[in-house]
Amino acid sequence: MSATTSAHSGEASATAGPGPATRDRTSGGGETGPAFPDGFVWGAATAAYQIEGAWDEDGRGPSIWDSFSRLPGKVADGHTGDVACDHYHRYAEDVRLMADLGLAAYRFSIAWPRVLPTGSGPVNPRGLDFYDRLVDELLAHGLTPYPTLYHWDLPQLLEDTGGWTSRDVAYRFADYAVAVHDRLGDRIRTWTTLNEPWVAAFLGYGSGVHAPGRQSPAAAFRAAHHLLLGHGLAASALRTAGAAEIALTLNLAPVIGTGACEPHETCAAVSTVDGLLNRQFLEPVLRGRHPLDVLEIVARHGGLDHVEDGDLEIIHQPLDLLGINYYSPSFVYCAPGAPGDLAYPGSEGIRFDRPAGPTTAMDWPIAPSGLESLLLRLSRDYPEVGLLVTENGAAFDDDVRDGQVADTERIGYLDGHLRAAHAAISAGADLRGYLVWSLLDNFEWAYGYHKRFGIVYVDFATQRRVPKESALWYREVISRNGLSYGSQGDR
Ligand code: FCB
C-alpha cells in the first residue's frame, strides 16, 4: 500500500475547530456523500496493555492486569497481555501501517509501570525510551500522537496499598503525569489523563470483571472519586508544566427506557443509570458539582468520608477536549425487586435490557443514532468543550480467506456511526475528530484474544498484520474526508 495523502496531514490540530460540514460535495470527479469539516482529525486508537507485550522488559514493573490475568478464570482461556501484538518490538512496522492508511492521529496509552515500575519513586528511563521512540516515529510519518496516561494498568504495588480506593494514588498519578511530560512534553500537544474512569472503578472494584477484581460498591465509588481527583491533579500539574491541551476520555452512552419505561422522560431507571454512567463524571469535571441523585446513592453505599472539601475545585479543571468512547446505548427498565447490577450500585429495582436487533460479537446492540444524540446532548449541555470520538468500533468474528479479511459488517458499523457523527456536526456539535477502535486486533480484557476489534487483523501465532477491508475502506474515507454517496451501514 502506498501512503494516501489528503488535507489531513500530521499538522491537523484538534484546536483549530472545524468549518461547517457539507453534504454531497463533488471531488475528484466522483459523487461523494457527507463530507467532514476541514481539519477533521482521522485516526485510530489502542492501549498499552492490549498491544505492547514485553511485559517484563526494560525494567517494567507488574501491573494489576499482569496479576489479574494470571488468576484462574478471570480472562478467557487464561490469556494474558504478556506478548499481545508484540507492538513494543514492532512499533515501527505498525506506524508504517498507520501512515499507509493515511491516518493523521494515533491514540495510544502509556504504561505507568514502565515509567515508574513501583508506581512512585525513581523514574525508569528505559520505559520512557520506548514512548520517546514511538512518538518520534509517529511524527516522522506525519501522525499526531495522542497519548493517554492511564488506560487501566495500575502498578501492582500501588494496588497493594489500596489502589484507587486510596487517596494517595491520585497524587502518585499526578507525579507520574509530570514525569512523562518532562520527557515527551516538547512533542505532545494534547494530553489525555484517563481512559474511562467508570470502567476502571465499577468493573475493577464493583463487579470485579476487570483488574483488580474487587467487588465492593463502597470501593467502586471511592475509586471513581479518586480517579477524578487524579484527573484534576494531573491536569493542573500538566498545565503548569506547559501542556497545551488537556483531555479526558469517558465512556458515555444515551440511556434509553424500554417497555413500560418508554417514553422515558420520567423513568427512574433511566435517570439513575444516566447518573451513574454519565453525570457522575461529566458534572464534577465540567461543572464542578456532584449530581445530587448520585451523591445520595454514594452516601447509601459506604458514605462520603472520602470526599474532602476542595476536591471539586481540583477536579473541575479547564478541559480543552472531551474524549468520547461510544459503542452502544444502555437500555433499561424499572423492575421493582430486581437486585441491581454490581457494576451499577444503586441500580436495585432496575434491569438492563437487550432489545431485538443487530449486535456485534460482543452482543452489543448496533445503534448509530445513539452517537448522534450523545454528541448533541454534550454540545447542548457543555457547549464550551471540544469533542473528539476517542473510541468507536466493533468486534466481529473475522477470519482471513485468500489473504483477505472481508469484514463488511464492520464497514457497515463504522459507516453508520460516521454518518451519525456527521449529522451531529451538521446540527452544530463541535466534533473535531474520530479515532476508530482499534488499529489492531488485541487483548480485549476479560475476553482475551477472542474478540477482534481491529481494522487490521493480527495473526497472534505469527504476529502477521493483515489490513482488513475496513482498513482499506477507512483509507478511502480519510482521503476524501467524507463518506461515499450510498450508505454502507444500516442506519
Ligand atoms: C473500551 C476500552 C478499550 C476497548 C474497547 C472495546 O471500553 O477503552 O480498551 O476494550 O472498550
XYZ file of C-alpha atoms and ligand atoms in Angstrom:
502
model
C 0.000 0.000 0.000
C 1.213 3.451 -0.669
C 0.577 6.304 1.695
C -2.519 8.267 0.815
C -2.195 11.973 1.025
C -5.034 14.240 1.921
C -5.747 17.532 3.515
C -5.260 15.713 6.817
C -1.566 15.728 7.389
C 0.043 15.341 10.758
C -0.443 19.087 11.087
C -4.132 18.603 11.705
C -4.815 20.118 15.074
C -7.749 19.412 17.284
C -7.738 23.026 18.402
C -8.408 24.544 15.054
C -12.127 23.890 15.235
C -13.815 22.586 12.161
C -15.509 24.561 9.463
C -19.061 23.701 8.532
C -19.827 20.154 7.470
C -21.171 19.877 3.983
C -23.192 17.364 2.079
C -22.912 15.845 -1.341
C -19.710 17.560 -2.233
C -18.197 16.564 -5.550
C -14.487 15.967 -5.538
C -12.023 14.169 -7.744
C -14.655 13.632 -10.372
C -16.918 11.405 -8.254
C -20.178 11.968 -6.393
C -19.476 11.824 -2.696
C -21.734 11.744 0.312
C -21.364 13.518 3.638
C -18.116 15.480 3.821
C -16.403 16.327 7.099
C -15.093 19.754 8.066
C -11.620 20.765 7.003
C -9.093 19.726 9.601
C -11.269 16.916 10.947
C -8.851 14.550 12.699
C -8.939 10.946 11.465
C -7.149 8.285 13.417
C -7.089 5.036 15.329
C -6.687 4.074 18.965
C -5.034 1.342 21.025
C -3.942 0.877 24.653
C -0.648 -0.232 26.160
C -1.620 -3.455 27.900
C -3.751 -4.553 24.964
C -0.986 -4.391 22.351
C 2.526 -3.914 23.720
C 3.515 -7.269 25.198
C 7.106 -7.147 26.571
C 5.539 -7.340 29.990
C 8.816 -7.663 31.896
C 11.282 -5.933 29.591
C 13.478 -2.905 30.190
C 12.575 -2.600 33.829
C 8.771 -2.607 33.516
C 7.094 -3.384 36.837
C 3.977 -5.527 37.240
C 0.540 -4.006 36.727
C -2.820 -5.082 38.065
C -3.596 -6.623 34.676
C -0.478 -8.835 34.858
C -1.709 -10.133 38.193
C -5.406 -10.353 37.311
C -4.886 -12.150 34.003
C -2.915 -14.837 35.860
C -5.778 -15.595 38.227
C -7.642 -18.708 37.085
C -10.961 -17.979 35.414
C -10.600 -14.213 35.155
C -9.672 -13.981 31.469
C -10.996 -16.292 28.752
C -8.683 -19.268 28.215
C -6.131 -17.792 30.604
C -4.932 -15.286 28.013
C -2.581 -12.553 29.204
C -1.015 -9.442 27.695
C 2.492 -10.902 28.050
C 3.048 -10.849 24.288
C -0.166 -9.310 22.895
C 0.601 -7.775 19.462
C 4.299 -7.500 20.316
C 3.921 -3.827 19.468
C 6.782 -2.987 21.837
C 9.123 -4.524 19.283
C 7.055 -3.950 16.140
C 6.020 -0.346 16.686
C 7.923 0.885 13.620
C 6.064 -1.568 11.370
C 2.777 -0.523 12.998
C 3.462 3.167 12.481
C 4.254 2.479 8.826
C 0.932 0.700 8.545
C -0.861 3.717 10.030
C 0.870 6.022 7.588
C -0.089 3.733 4.710
C -3.715 4.015 5.807
C -3.456 7.794 5.758
C -4.165 8.236 9.469
C -3.494 11.710 10.830
C -3.654 10.780 14.520
C -2.775 7.865 16.745
C -4.165 7.487 20.252
C -2.123 5.142 22.434
C -1.632 4.813 26.147
C 1.483 4.978 28.255
C 2.092 2.159 30.711
C 2.582 3.648 34.169
C 4.549 0.548 35.320
C 7.074 1.059 32.525
C 7.716 4.612 33.650
C 7.511 4.062 37.410
C 7.859 0.311 37.995
C 6.731 0.577 41.616
C 4.165 3.278 40.915
C 6.148 6.019 42.572
C 9.799 6.615 43.331
C 12.513 6.720 40.706
C 11.682 7.025 37.025
C 12.771 4.150 34.789
C 14.337 5.920 31.807
C 14.260 2.765 29.658
C 10.486 2.677 29.978
C 10.235 6.231 28.730
C 12.699 5.456 25.926
C 10.047 3.313 24.252
C 7.493 6.132 24.103
C 10.218 8.524 23.010
C 10.954 6.263 20.033
C 7.263 5.764 19.295
C 6.485 9.492 19.331
C 9.443 10.261 17.077
C 8.381 7.535 14.666
C 4.829 8.899 14.563
C 5.977 12.447 13.946
C 8.398 11.295 11.258
C 5.407 9.731 9.477
C 3.212 12.802 9.813
C 0.998 11.383 12.565
C -0.065 13.405 15.601
C 0.428 11.456 18.836
C -2.470 11.479 21.326
C -1.169 9.775 24.473
C -3.468 8.688 27.291
C -1.760 8.460 30.654
C -3.979 5.843 32.263
C -5.693 3.035 30.401
C -6.174 0.708 33.401
C -2.686 -0.720 34.002
C -2.130 0.469 37.560
C 1.245 -0.562 39.014
C 0.547 -3.595 41.207
C 2.472 -2.120 44.142
C 0.010 0.774 44.282
C -2.894 -1.661 44.324
C -1.196 -3.417 47.238
C -1.514 -0.207 49.238
C -5.190 0.289 48.353
C -5.223 1.028 44.635
C -7.719 3.641 43.523
C -9.594 3.332 46.817
C -6.627 5.129 48.360
C -6.495 8.906 48.028
C -2.733 8.816 47.780
C -2.878 7.141 44.350
C -4.395 10.299 42.863
C -1.287 12.219 43.926
C 1.020 9.495 42.612
C -0.820 9.720 39.284
C -0.098 13.430 39.019
C 3.612 12.802 39.746
C 3.676 10.160 37.033
C 1.963 12.521 34.564
C 4.648 15.136 35.149
C 7.430 12.552 34.729
C 6.040 11.632 31.324
C 5.570 15.277 30.378
C 9.188 16.025 31.322
C 10.298 13.574 28.670
C 7.697 13.977 25.906
C 6.232 17.421 26.520
C 8.215 19.044 23.731
C 6.410 16.860 21.163
C 2.918 16.330 22.564
C 0.153 18.856 22.184
C -2.852 17.057 23.669
C -2.582 15.120 26.926
C -5.392 12.792 27.926
C -5.361 11.921 31.599
C -7.689 8.924 31.997
C -9.486 6.437 29.827
C -12.982 5.551 31.043
C -12.826 6.069 34.799
C -16.285 4.458 35.052
C -14.871 1.158 33.780
C -11.741 1.374 35.935
C -13.835 1.977 39.047
C -17.009 -0.038 38.528
C -15.693 -3.044 36.600
C -12.414 -3.041 38.543
C -13.781 -2.534 42.066
C -17.563 -3.068 41.682
C -18.378 -6.088 39.535
C -14.763 -7.279 39.589
C -14.732 -8.480 35.985
C -11.693 -6.287 35.367
C -8.477 -5.882 37.347
C -8.002 -5.667 40.252
C -11.155 -7.771 40.560
C -12.624 -6.379 43.759
C -16.373 -6.492 44.437
C -17.432 -3.710 46.735
C -19.831 -0.850 45.960
C -18.118 1.379 48.512
C -14.699 0.664 46.976
C -16.043 1.378 43.495
C -17.398 4.810 44.465
C -14.185 5.674 46.300
C -12.178 4.597 43.252
C -14.343 6.731 40.971
C -13.790 9.784 43.152
C -10.042 9.243 43.398
C -9.772 8.717 39.646
C -11.475 12.076 39.131
C -9.209 13.637 41.730
C -6.214 12.147 39.913
C -7.508 13.646 36.679
C -7.774 17.081 38.278
C -4.369 16.931 39.948
C -2.688 15.681 36.774
C -4.499 18.212 34.570
C -3.375 21.062 36.764
C 0.211 19.775 37.021
C 0.419 19.223 33.265
C -0.908 22.697 32.596
C 1.703 24.172 34.945
C 4.363 22.160 33.126
C 3.276 23.780 29.842
C 0.828 21.292 28.291
C -1.169 22.966 25.517
C -4.348 20.875 25.708
C -5.877 18.669 28.374
C -8.405 15.976 27.598
C -10.312 13.305 29.475
C -11.914 10.282 27.850
C -15.210 8.976 29.205
C -17.330 6.035 28.165
C -20.687 7.680 27.639
C -23.970 6.349 26.378
C -27.510 7.530 25.971
C -29.716 5.631 28.423
C -32.956 4.512 26.815
C -36.032 3.217 28.610
C -37.744 0.129 27.191
C -41.115 -1.493 27.732
C -43.240 0.497 30.159
C -40.287 2.870 30.596
C -40.652 4.157 27.050
C -41.087 7.125 26.611
C -38.565 7.617 29.326
C -38.639 11.305 30.338
C -39.824 10.494 33.847
C -38.438 6.978 34.244
C -36.379 6.452 37.412
C -34.347 3.654 35.808
C -33.216 5.971 33.025
C -32.223 8.848 35.274
C -30.473 6.595 37.810
C -28.343 4.804 35.219
C -27.676 8.075 33.401
C -26.460 9.498 36.704
C -24.167 6.576 37.445
C -22.723 6.223 33.966
C -22.682 9.747 32.557
C -23.428 12.546 35.010
C -21.266 11.115 37.826
C -18.252 12.046 35.699
C -19.443 14.863 33.444
C -20.810 17.104 36.164
C -17.798 17.251 38.546
C -15.324 17.629 35.676
C -17.225 20.148 33.573
C -19.418 21.908 36.129
C -17.623 21.440 39.439
C -20.621 19.827 41.121
C -21.852 16.396 42.136
C -25.254 15.372 40.798
C -27.359 15.177 43.954
C -29.119 11.947 42.984
C -25.754 10.225 42.521
C -24.377 11.670 45.747
C -27.333 10.194 47.591
C -26.543 6.743 46.147
C -22.862 7.081 47.060
C -23.817 8.061 50.625
C -26.015 4.967 50.886
C -23.237 2.639 49.688
C -20.470 3.393 52.126
C -20.649 7.077 52.933
C -18.966 10.209 51.709
C -15.998 10.496 54.025
C -13.613 10.081 51.084
C -14.876 13.348 49.555
C -12.967 16.255 51.048
C -13.598 19.984 50.937
C -11.888 21.444 47.903
C -11.931 18.220 45.876
C -14.499 19.518 43.426
C -12.362 22.573 42.708
C -9.404 20.282 41.978
C -11.484 18.053 39.710
C -13.052 20.990 37.867
C -10.022 21.952 35.760
C -10.370 23.710 32.429
C -10.812 20.992 29.813
C -9.976 21.504 26.148
C -11.290 18.266 24.751
C -13.758 15.678 25.943
C -12.919 12.256 24.554
C -15.976 10.129 23.920
C -15.889 6.364 23.730
C -19.188 5.216 22.292
C -20.201 1.689 21.359
C -23.896 1.263 22.242
C -26.737 2.873 24.146
C -27.768 1.433 27.519
C -31.309 0.053 27.581
C -33.045 -0.152 30.968
C -36.449 -0.551 32.544
C -37.916 -0.379 36.035
C -38.266 -3.815 37.678
C -39.295 -3.478 41.322
C -37.459 -6.073 43.408
C -34.653 -6.660 40.902
C -31.332 -6.968 42.763
C -29.415 -4.483 40.648
C -26.172 -4.848 38.772
C -22.846 -4.981 40.645
C -21.344 -2.563 38.142
C -24.106 -0.064 38.932
C -24.502 0.103 42.701
C -27.782 1.929 43.211
C -29.477 0.119 40.339
C -31.658 -2.004 42.602
C -35.112 -2.189 41.013
C -33.668 -1.716 37.534
C -32.972 -4.250 34.807
C -30.746 -3.863 31.778
C -32.422 -4.807 28.545
C -31.285 -6.099 25.161
C -33.910 -5.153 22.576
C -34.104 -7.244 19.417
C -31.892 -6.011 16.607
C -28.397 -6.341 15.207
C -25.496 -6.781 17.616
C -21.730 -7.154 17.366
C -19.708 -10.172 18.508
C -19.713 -8.569 21.982
C -23.509 -8.820 21.879
C -23.617 -5.028 21.965
C -26.590 -3.541 20.080
C -25.666 -1.598 16.955
C -27.294 1.819 17.221
C -25.524 4.669 15.403
C -28.310 7.100 16.296
C -27.074 6.841 19.911
C -23.840 8.545 18.874
C -25.714 11.401 17.234
C -27.945 12.006 20.244
C -24.993 11.746 22.627
C -22.955 14.312 20.678
C -25.928 16.655 20.520
C -26.620 16.328 24.225
C -22.988 17.045 25.102
C -22.824 20.079 22.867
C -26.090 21.365 24.335
C -25.117 20.768 27.990
C -21.393 21.583 27.775
C -21.026 23.830 24.720
C -17.626 25.134 25.776
C -15.687 21.862 25.423
C -14.448 20.443 22.126
C -15.471 16.871 21.368
C -13.374 14.042 19.990
C -14.587 10.495 19.431
C -11.651 8.665 21.004
C -13.141 5.183 20.510
C -15.843 3.704 18.314
C -15.754 0.370 16.583
C -16.945 -3.201 16.675
C -15.824 -6.775 17.203
C -16.852 -9.380 14.670
C -15.669 -12.945 14.106
C -13.175 -12.153 11.390
C -11.036 -14.627 9.544
C -8.510 -14.495 6.745
C -9.544 -16.068 3.433
C -7.239 -15.952 0.442
C -5.160 -13.364 2.238
C -8.118 -11.050 2.837
C -10.497 -10.245 5.658
C -13.930 -9.366 4.282
C -15.331 -7.552 7.304
C -18.345 -5.966 5.657
C -20.237 -5.830 8.962
C -17.515 -3.649 10.464
C -17.623 -1.351 7.441
C -21.374 -1.072 7.958
C -20.898 -0.288 11.641
C -18.264 2.377 11.019
C -20.103 3.928 8.106
C -23.318 4.174 10.127
C -21.549 5.802 13.064
C -19.681 8.233 10.852
C -22.982 9.264 9.242
C -24.340 9.814 12.755
C -21.277 11.876 13.676
C -21.702 13.902 10.509
C -25.352 14.537 11.277
C -24.382 15.808 14.730
C -21.764 18.138 13.243
C -24.332 19.446 10.775
C -26.618 20.164 13.723
C -23.882 22.155 15.426
C -21.815 19.691 17.514
C -18.183 20.756 17.869
C -16.819 17.336 16.948
C -13.191 17.635 15.931
C -12.197 14.120 15.031
C -12.835 10.411 15.062
C -10.485 7.654 16.223
C -11.515 4.123 15.394
C -11.176 1.379 17.986
C -8.969 -0.277 17.156
C -5.981 -0.192 14.873
C -5.129 -3.828 15.644
C -6.924 -6.882 16.930
C -5.719 -7.069 20.508
C -6.138 -8.317 24.081
C -9.766 -7.489 24.798
C -9.533 -7.592 28.606
C -11.637 -10.373 30.140
C -12.346 -11.772 26.661
C -8.650 -12.268 25.899
C -7.840 -12.512 22.205
C -11.259 -13.842 21.273
C -12.811 -10.513 20.328
C -11.341 -8.835 17.280
C -11.886 -5.060 17.139
C -9.058 -4.199 14.748
C -9.275 -2.730 11.285
C -6.039 -4.669 10.917
C -6.134 -8.413 11.550
C -3.412 -9.856 13.765
C -2.418 -13.485 13.457
C -1.275 -13.953 17.032
C 0.740 -17.085 16.182
C 2.963 -15.289 13.669
C 2.278 -11.606 14.516
C 1.470 -11.036 10.858
C -0.731 -7.971 10.267
C -3.371 -8.116 7.515
C -5.320 -4.904 6.847
C -8.996 -5.858 6.745
C -11.326 -4.500 4.076
C -12.486 -1.988 6.679
C -8.951 -0.578 6.833
C -8.919 -0.078 3.062
C -12.401 1.445 3.227
C -11.279 3.752 6.064
C -8.294 4.843 3.982
C -10.726 5.947 1.268
C -12.903 7.788 3.776
C -9.862 9.632 5.091
C -8.534 10.505 1.661
C -11.834 12.042 0.584
C -12.561 13.416 4.094
C -16.031 12.007 3.769
C -18.258 9.078 3.065
C -19.405 7.675 -0.221
C -22.807 8.509 -1.590
C -24.682 5.347 -0.642
C -24.827 4.277 2.975
C -22.741 1.237 3.842
C -24.488 0.953 7.134
C -27.923 0.104 8.383
C -28.760 3.497 9.649
C -13.350 0.279 25.794
C -11.897 0.282 26.186
C -10.975 -0.305 25.153
C -11.575 -1.499 24.446
C -12.975 -1.184 23.971
C -13.638 -2.313 23.222
O -14.133 0.268 26.938
O -11.468 1.583 26.490
O -9.757 -0.610 25.771
O -11.517 -2.597 25.241
O -13.781 -0.827 25.058
